[in-house]
PDB file of N, CA and C in Angstrom:
ATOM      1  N   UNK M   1     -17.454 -13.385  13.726  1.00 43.00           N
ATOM      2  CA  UNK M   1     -16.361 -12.434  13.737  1.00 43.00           C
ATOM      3  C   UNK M   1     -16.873 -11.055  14.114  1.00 43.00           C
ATOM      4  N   UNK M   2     -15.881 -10.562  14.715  1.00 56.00           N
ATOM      5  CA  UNK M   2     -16.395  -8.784  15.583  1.00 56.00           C
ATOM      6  C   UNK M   2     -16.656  -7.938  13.935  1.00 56.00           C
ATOM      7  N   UNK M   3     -16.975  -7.040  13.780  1.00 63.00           N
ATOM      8  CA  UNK M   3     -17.386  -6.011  12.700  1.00 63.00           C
ATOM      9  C   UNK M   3     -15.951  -5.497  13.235  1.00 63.00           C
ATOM     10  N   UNK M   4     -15.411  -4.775  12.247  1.00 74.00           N
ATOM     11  CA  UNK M   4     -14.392  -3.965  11.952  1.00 74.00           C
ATOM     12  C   UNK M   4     -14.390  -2.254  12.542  1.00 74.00           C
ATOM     13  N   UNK M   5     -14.020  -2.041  13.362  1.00 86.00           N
ATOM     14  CA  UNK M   5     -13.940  -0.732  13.418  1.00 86.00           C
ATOM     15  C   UNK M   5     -13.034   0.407  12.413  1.00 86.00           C
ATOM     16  N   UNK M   6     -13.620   1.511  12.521  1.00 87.00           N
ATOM     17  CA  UNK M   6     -12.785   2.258  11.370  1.00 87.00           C
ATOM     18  C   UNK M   6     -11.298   2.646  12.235  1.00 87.00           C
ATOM     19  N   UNK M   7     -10.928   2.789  13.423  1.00 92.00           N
ATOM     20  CA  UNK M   7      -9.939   2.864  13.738  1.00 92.00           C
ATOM     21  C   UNK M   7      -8.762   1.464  12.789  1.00 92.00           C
ATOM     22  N   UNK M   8      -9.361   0.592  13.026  1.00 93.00           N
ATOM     23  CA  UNK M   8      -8.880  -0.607  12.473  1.00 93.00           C
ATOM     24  C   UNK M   8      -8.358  -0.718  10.689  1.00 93.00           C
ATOM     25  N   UNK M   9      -9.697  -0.456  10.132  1.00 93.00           N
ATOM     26  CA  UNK M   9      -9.354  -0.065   9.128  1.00 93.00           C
ATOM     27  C   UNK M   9      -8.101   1.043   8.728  1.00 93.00           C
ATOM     28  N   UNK M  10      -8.641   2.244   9.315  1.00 94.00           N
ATOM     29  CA  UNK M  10      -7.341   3.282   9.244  1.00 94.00           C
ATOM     30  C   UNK M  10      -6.360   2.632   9.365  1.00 94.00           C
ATOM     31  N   UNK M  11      -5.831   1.941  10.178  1.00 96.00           N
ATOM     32  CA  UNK M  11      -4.799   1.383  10.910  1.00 96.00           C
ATOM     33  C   UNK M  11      -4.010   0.840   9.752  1.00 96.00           C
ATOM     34  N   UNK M  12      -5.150  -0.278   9.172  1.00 96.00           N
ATOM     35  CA  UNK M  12      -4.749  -0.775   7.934  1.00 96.00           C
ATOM     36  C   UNK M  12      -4.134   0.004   6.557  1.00 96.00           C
ATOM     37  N   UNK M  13      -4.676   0.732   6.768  1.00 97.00           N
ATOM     38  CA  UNK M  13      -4.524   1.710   5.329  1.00 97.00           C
ATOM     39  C   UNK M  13      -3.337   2.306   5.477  1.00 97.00           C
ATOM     40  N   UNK M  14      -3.092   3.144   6.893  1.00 97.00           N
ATOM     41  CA  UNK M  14      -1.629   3.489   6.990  1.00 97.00           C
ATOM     42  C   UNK M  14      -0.928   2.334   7.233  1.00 97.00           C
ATOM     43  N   UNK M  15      -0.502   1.444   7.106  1.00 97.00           N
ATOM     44  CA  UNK M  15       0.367   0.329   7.282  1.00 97.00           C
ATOM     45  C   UNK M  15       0.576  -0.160   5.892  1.00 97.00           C
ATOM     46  N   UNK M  16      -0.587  -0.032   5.046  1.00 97.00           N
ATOM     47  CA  UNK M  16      -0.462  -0.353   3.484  1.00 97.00           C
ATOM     48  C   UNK M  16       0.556   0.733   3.013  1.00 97.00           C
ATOM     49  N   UNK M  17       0.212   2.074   3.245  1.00 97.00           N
ATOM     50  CA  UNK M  17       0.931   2.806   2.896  1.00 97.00           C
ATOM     51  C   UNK M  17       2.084   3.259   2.633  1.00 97.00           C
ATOM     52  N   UNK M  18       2.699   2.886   4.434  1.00 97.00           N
ATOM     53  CA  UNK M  18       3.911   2.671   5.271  1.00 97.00           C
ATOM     54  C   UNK M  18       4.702   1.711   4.367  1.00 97.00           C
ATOM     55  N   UNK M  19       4.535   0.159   4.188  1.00 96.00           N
ATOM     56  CA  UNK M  19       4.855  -0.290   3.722  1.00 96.00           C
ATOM     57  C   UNK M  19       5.355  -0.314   2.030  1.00 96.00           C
ATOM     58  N   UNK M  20       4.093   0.980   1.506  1.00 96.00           N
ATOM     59  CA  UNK M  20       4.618   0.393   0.071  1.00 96.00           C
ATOM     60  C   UNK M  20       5.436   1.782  -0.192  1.00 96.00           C
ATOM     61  N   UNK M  21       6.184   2.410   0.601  1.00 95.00           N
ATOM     62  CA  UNK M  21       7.266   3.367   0.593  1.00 95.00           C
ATOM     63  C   UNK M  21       8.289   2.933   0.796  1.00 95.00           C
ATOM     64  N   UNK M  22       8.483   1.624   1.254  1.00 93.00           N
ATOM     65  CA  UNK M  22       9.694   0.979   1.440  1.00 93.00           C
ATOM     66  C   UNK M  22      10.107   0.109   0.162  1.00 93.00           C
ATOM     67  N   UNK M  23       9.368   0.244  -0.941  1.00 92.00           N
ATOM     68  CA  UNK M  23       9.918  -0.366  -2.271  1.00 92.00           C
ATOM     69  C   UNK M  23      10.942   0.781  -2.569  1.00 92.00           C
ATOM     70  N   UNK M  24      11.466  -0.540  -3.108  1.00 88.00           N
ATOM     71  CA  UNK M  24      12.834   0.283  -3.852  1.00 88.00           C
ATOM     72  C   UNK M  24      12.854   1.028  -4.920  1.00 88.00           C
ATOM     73  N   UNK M  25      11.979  -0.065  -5.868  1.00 87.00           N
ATOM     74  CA  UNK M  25      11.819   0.790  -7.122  1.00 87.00           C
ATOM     75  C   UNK M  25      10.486   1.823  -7.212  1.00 87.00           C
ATOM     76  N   UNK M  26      10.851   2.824  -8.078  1.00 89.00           N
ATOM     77  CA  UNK M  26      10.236   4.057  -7.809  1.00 89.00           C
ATOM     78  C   UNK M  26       8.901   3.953  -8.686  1.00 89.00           C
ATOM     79  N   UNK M  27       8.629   2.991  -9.425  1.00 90.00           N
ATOM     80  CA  UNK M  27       7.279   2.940 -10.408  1.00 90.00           C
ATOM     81  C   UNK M  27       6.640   2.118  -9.605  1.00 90.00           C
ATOM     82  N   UNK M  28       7.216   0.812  -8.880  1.00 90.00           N
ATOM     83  CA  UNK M  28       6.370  -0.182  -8.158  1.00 90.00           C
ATOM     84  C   UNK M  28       6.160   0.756  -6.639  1.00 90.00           C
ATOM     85  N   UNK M  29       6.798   1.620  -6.423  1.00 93.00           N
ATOM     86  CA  UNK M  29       6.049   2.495  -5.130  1.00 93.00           C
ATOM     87  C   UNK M  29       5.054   3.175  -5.373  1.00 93.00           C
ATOM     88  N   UNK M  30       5.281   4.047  -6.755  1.00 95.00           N
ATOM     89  CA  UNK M  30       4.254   5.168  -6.732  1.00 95.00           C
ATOM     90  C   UNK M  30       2.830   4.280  -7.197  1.00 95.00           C
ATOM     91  N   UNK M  31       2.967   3.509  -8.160  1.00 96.00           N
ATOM     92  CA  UNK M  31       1.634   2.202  -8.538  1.00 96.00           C
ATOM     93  C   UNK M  31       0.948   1.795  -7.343  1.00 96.00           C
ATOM     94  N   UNK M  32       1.949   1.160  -6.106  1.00 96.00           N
ATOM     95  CA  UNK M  32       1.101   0.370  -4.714  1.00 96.00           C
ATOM     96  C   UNK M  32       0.362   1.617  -3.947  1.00 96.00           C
ATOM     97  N   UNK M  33       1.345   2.706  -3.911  1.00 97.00           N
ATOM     98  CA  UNK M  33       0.480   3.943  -2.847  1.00 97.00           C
ATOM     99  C   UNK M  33      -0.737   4.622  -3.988  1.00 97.00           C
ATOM    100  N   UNK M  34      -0.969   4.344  -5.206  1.00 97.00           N
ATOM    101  CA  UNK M  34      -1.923   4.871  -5.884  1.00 97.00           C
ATOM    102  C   UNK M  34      -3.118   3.850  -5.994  1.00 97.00           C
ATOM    103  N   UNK M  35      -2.785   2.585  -6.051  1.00 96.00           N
ATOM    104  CA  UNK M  35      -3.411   1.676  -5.870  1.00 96.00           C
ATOM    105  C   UNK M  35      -4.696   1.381  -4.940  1.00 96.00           C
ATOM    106  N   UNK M  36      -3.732   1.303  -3.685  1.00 97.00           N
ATOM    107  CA  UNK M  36      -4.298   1.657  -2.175  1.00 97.00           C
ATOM    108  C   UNK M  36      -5.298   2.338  -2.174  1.00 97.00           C
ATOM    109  N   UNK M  37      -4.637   3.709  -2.688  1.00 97.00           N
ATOM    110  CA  UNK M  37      -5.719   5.145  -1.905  1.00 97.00           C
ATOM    111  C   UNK M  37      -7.136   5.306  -2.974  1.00 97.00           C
ATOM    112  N   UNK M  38      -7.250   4.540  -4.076  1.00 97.00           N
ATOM    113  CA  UNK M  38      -8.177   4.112  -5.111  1.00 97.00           C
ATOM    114  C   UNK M  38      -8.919   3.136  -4.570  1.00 97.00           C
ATOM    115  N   UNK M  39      -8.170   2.140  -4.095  1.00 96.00           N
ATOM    116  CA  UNK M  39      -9.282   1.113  -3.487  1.00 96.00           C
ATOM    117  C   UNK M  39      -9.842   1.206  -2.128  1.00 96.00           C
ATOM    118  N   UNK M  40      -9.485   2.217  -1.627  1.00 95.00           N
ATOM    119  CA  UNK M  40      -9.904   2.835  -0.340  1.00 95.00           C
ATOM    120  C   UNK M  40     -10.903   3.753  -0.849  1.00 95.00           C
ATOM    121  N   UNK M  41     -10.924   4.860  -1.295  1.00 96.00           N
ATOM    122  CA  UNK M  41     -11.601   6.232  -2.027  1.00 96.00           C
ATOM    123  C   UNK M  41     -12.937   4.822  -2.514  1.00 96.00           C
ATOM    124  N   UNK M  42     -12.636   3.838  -3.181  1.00 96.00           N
ATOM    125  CA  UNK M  42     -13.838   3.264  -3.827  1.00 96.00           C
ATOM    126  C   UNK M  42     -14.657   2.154  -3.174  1.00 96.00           C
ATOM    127  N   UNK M  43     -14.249   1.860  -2.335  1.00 93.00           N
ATOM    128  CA  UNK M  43     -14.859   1.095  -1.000  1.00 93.00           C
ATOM    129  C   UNK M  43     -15.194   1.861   0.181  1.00 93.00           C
ATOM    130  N   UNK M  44     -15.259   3.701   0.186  1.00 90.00           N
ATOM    131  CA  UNK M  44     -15.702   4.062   1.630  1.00 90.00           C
ATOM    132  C   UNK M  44     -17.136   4.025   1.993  1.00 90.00           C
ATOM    133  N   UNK M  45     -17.382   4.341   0.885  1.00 93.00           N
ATOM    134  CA  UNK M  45     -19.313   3.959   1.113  1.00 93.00           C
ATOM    135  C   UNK M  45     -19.714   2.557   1.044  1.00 93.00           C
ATOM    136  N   UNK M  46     -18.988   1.707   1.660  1.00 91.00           N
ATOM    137  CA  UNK M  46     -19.455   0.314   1.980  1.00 91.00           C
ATOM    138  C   UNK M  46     -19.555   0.148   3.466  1.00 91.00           C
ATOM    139  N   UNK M  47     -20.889  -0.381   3.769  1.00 91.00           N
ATOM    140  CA  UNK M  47     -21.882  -0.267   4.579  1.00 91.00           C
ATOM    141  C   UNK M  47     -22.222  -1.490   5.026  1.00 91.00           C
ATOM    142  N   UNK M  48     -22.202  -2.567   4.093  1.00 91.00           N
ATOM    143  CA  UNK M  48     -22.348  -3.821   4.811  1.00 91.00           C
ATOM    144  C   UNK M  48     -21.084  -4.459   6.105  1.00 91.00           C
ATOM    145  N   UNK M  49     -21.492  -5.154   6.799  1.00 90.00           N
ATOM    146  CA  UNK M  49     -19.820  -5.701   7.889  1.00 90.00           C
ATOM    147  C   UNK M  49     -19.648  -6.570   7.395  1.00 90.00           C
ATOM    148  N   UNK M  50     -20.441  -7.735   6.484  1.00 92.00           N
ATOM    149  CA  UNK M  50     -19.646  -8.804   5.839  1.00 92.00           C
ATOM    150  C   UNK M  50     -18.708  -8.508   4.916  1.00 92.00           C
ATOM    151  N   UNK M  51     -19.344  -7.219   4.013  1.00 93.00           N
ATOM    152  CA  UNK M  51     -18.349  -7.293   2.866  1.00 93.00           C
ATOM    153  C   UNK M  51     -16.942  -6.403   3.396  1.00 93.00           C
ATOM    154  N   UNK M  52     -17.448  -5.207   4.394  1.00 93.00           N
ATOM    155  CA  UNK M  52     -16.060  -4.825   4.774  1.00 93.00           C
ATOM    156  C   UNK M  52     -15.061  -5.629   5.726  1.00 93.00           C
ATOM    157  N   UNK M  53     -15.702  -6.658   6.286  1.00 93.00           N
ATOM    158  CA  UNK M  53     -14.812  -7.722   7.104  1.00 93.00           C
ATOM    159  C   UNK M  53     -14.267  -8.501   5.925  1.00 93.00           C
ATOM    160  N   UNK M  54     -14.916  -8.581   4.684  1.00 95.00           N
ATOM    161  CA  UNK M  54     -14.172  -9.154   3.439  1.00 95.00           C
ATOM    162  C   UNK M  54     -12.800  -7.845   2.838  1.00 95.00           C
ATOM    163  N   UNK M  55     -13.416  -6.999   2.720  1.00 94.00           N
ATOM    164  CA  UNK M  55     -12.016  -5.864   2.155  1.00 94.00           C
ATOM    165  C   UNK M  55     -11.432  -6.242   2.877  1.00 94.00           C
ATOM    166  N   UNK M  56     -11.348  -6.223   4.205  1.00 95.00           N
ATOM    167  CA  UNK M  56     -10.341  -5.958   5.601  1.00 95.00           C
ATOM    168  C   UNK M  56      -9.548  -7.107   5.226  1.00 95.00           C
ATOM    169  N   UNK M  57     -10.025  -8.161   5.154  1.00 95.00           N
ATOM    170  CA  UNK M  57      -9.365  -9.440   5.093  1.00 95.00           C
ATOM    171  C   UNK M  57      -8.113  -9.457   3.603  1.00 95.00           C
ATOM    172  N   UNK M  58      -8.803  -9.044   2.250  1.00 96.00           N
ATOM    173  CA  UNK M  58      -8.769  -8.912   1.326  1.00 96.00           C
ATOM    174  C   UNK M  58      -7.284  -8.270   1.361  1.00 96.00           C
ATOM    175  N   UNK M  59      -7.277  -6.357   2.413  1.00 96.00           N
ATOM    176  CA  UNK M  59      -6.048  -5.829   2.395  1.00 96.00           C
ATOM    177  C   UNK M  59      -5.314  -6.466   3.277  1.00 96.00           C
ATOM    178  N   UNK M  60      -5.900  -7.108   4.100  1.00 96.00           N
ATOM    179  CA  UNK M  60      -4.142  -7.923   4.853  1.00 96.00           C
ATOM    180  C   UNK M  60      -3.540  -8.620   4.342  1.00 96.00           C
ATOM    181  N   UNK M  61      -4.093  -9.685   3.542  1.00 97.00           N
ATOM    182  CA  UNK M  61      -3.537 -10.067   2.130  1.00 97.00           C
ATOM    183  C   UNK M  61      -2.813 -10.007   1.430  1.00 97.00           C
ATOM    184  N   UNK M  62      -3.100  -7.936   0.823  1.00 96.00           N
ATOM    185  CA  UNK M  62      -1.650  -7.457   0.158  1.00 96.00           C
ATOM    186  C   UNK M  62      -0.866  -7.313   1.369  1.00 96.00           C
ATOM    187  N   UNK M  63      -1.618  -6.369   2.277  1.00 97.00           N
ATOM    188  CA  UNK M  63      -0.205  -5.979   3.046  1.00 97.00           C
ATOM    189  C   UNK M  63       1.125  -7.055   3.072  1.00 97.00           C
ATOM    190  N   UNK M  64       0.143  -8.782   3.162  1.00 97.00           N
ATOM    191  CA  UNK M  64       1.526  -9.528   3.486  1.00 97.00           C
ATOM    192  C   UNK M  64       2.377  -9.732   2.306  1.00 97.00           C
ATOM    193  N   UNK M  65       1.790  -9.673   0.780  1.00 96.00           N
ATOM    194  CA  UNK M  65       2.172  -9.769  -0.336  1.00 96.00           C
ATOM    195  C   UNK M  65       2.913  -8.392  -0.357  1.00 96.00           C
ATOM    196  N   UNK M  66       2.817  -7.262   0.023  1.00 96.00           N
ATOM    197  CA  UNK M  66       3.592  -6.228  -0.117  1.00 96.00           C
ATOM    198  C   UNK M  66       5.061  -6.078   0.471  1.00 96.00           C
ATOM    199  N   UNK M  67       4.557  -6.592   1.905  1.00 96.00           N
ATOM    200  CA  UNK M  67       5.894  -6.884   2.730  1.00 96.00           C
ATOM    201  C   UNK M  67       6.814  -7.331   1.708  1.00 96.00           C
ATOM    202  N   UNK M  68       6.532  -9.051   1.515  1.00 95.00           N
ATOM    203  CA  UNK M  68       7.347  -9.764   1.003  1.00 95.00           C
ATOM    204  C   UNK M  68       7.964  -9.334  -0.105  1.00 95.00           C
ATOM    205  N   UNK M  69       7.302  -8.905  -0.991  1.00 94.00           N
ATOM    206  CA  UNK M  69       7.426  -8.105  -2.114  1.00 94.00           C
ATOM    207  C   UNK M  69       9.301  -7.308  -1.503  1.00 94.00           C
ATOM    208  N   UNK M  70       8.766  -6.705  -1.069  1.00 93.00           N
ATOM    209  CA  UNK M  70       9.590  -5.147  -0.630  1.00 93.00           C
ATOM    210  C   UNK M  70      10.887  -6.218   0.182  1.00 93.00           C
ATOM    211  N   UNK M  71      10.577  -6.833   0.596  1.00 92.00           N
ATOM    212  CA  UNK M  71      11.669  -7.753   0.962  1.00 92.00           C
ATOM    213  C   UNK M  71      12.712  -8.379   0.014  1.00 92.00           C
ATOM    214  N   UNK M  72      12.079  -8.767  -0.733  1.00 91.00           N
ATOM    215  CA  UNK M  72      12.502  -9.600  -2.030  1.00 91.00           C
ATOM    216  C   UNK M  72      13.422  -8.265  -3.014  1.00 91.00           C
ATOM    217  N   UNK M  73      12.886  -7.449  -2.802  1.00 87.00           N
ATOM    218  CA  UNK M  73      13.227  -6.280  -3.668  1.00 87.00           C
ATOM    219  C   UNK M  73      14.614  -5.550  -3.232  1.00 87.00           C
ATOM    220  N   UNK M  74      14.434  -5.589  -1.715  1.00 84.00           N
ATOM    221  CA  UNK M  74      16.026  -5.000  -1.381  1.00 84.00           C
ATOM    222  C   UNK M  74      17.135  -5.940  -1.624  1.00 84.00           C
ATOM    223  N   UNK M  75      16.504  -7.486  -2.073  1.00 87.00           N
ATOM    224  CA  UNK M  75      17.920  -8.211  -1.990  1.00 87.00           C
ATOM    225  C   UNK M  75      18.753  -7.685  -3.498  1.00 87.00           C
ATOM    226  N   UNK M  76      17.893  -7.074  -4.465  1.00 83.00           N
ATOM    227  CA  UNK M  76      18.465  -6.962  -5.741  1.00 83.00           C
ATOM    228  C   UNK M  76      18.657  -5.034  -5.533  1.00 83.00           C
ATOM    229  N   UNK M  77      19.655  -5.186  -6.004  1.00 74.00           N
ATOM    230  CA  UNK M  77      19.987  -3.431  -5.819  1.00 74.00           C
ATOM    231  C   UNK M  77      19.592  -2.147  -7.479  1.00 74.00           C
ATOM    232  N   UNK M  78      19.219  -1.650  -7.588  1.00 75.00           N
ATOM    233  CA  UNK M  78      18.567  -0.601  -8.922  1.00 75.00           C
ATOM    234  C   UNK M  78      19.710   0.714  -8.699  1.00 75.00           C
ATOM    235  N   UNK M  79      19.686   1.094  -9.576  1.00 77.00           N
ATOM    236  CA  UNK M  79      19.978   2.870  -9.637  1.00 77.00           C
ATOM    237  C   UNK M  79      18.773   3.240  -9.479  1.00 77.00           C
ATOM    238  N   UNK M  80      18.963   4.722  -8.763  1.00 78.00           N
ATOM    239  CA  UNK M  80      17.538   5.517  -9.229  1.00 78.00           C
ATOM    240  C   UNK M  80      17.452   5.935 -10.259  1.00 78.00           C
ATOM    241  N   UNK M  81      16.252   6.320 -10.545  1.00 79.00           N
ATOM    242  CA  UNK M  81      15.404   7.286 -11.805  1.00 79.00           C
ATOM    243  C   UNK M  81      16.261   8.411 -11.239  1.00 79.00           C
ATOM    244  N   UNK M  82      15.735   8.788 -12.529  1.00 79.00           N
ATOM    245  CA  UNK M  82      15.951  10.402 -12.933  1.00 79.00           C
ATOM    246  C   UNK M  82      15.072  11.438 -11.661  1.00 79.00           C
ATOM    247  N   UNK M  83      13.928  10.793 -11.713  1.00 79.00           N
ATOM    248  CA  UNK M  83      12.813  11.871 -11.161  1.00 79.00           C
ATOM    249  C   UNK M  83      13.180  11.369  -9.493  1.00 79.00           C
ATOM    250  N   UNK M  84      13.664  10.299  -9.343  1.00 77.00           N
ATOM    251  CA  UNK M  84      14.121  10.366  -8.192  1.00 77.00           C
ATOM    252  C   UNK M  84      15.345  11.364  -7.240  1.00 77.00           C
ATOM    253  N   UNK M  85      16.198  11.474  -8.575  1.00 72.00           N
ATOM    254  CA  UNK M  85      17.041  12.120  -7.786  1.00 72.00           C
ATOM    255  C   UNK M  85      16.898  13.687  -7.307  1.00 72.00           C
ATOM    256  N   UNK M  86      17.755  14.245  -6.421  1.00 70.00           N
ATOM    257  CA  UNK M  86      17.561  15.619  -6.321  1.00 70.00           C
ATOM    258  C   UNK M  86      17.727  16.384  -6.977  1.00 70.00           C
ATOM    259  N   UNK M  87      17.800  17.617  -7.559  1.00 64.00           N
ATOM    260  CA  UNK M  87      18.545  18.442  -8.506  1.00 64.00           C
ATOM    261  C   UNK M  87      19.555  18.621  -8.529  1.00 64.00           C
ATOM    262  N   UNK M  88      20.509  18.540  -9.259  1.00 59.00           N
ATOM    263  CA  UNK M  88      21.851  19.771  -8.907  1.00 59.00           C
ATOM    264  C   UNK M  88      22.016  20.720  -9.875  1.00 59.00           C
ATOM    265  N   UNK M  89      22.145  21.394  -8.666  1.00 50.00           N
ATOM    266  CA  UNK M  89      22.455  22.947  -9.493  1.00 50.00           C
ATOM    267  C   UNK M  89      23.654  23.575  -9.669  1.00 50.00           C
TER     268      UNK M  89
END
């Protein structure tokens, strides 16, 4: 298998991202985009290509578990939170 370029990676990471903004509910969004940017921040000093061709593999994984997720999620409809909404004044 080719080694991973960091364009690639990036690629990945914003697409994780992308995706977990499209949850509906507002605790399972802010959890997946905090998630992410933790397991990114704690895997950048990885240096080997096996093990980062393993992360790489690892986040496409969620990404597809996220999709679906977020899929599954618009079929059921929520109110928002509180902290979701705008102010009124």
């Amino acid at each position: 298998m080719a080694a991973c370029s960091r364009t690639e990676v990036l690629r990945l990471y914003r697409e994780l991202l992308r995706e977990s903004q499209r949850f509906s509910a507002y605790n399972y969004r802010r959890y997946a985009i905090r998630r992410i940017r933790d397991a990114f921040r704690e895997n950048k000093h990885v240096k080997d290509s096996s093990e980062i061709q393993s992360l790489v593999n690892k986040a496409k994984t969620n990404l597809e578990m996220i999709h679906r997720q977020v899929t599954i999620g618009h079929l059921y409809s929520t109110q928002k939170l509180v902290v979701e909404s705008p102010e009124e004044q």
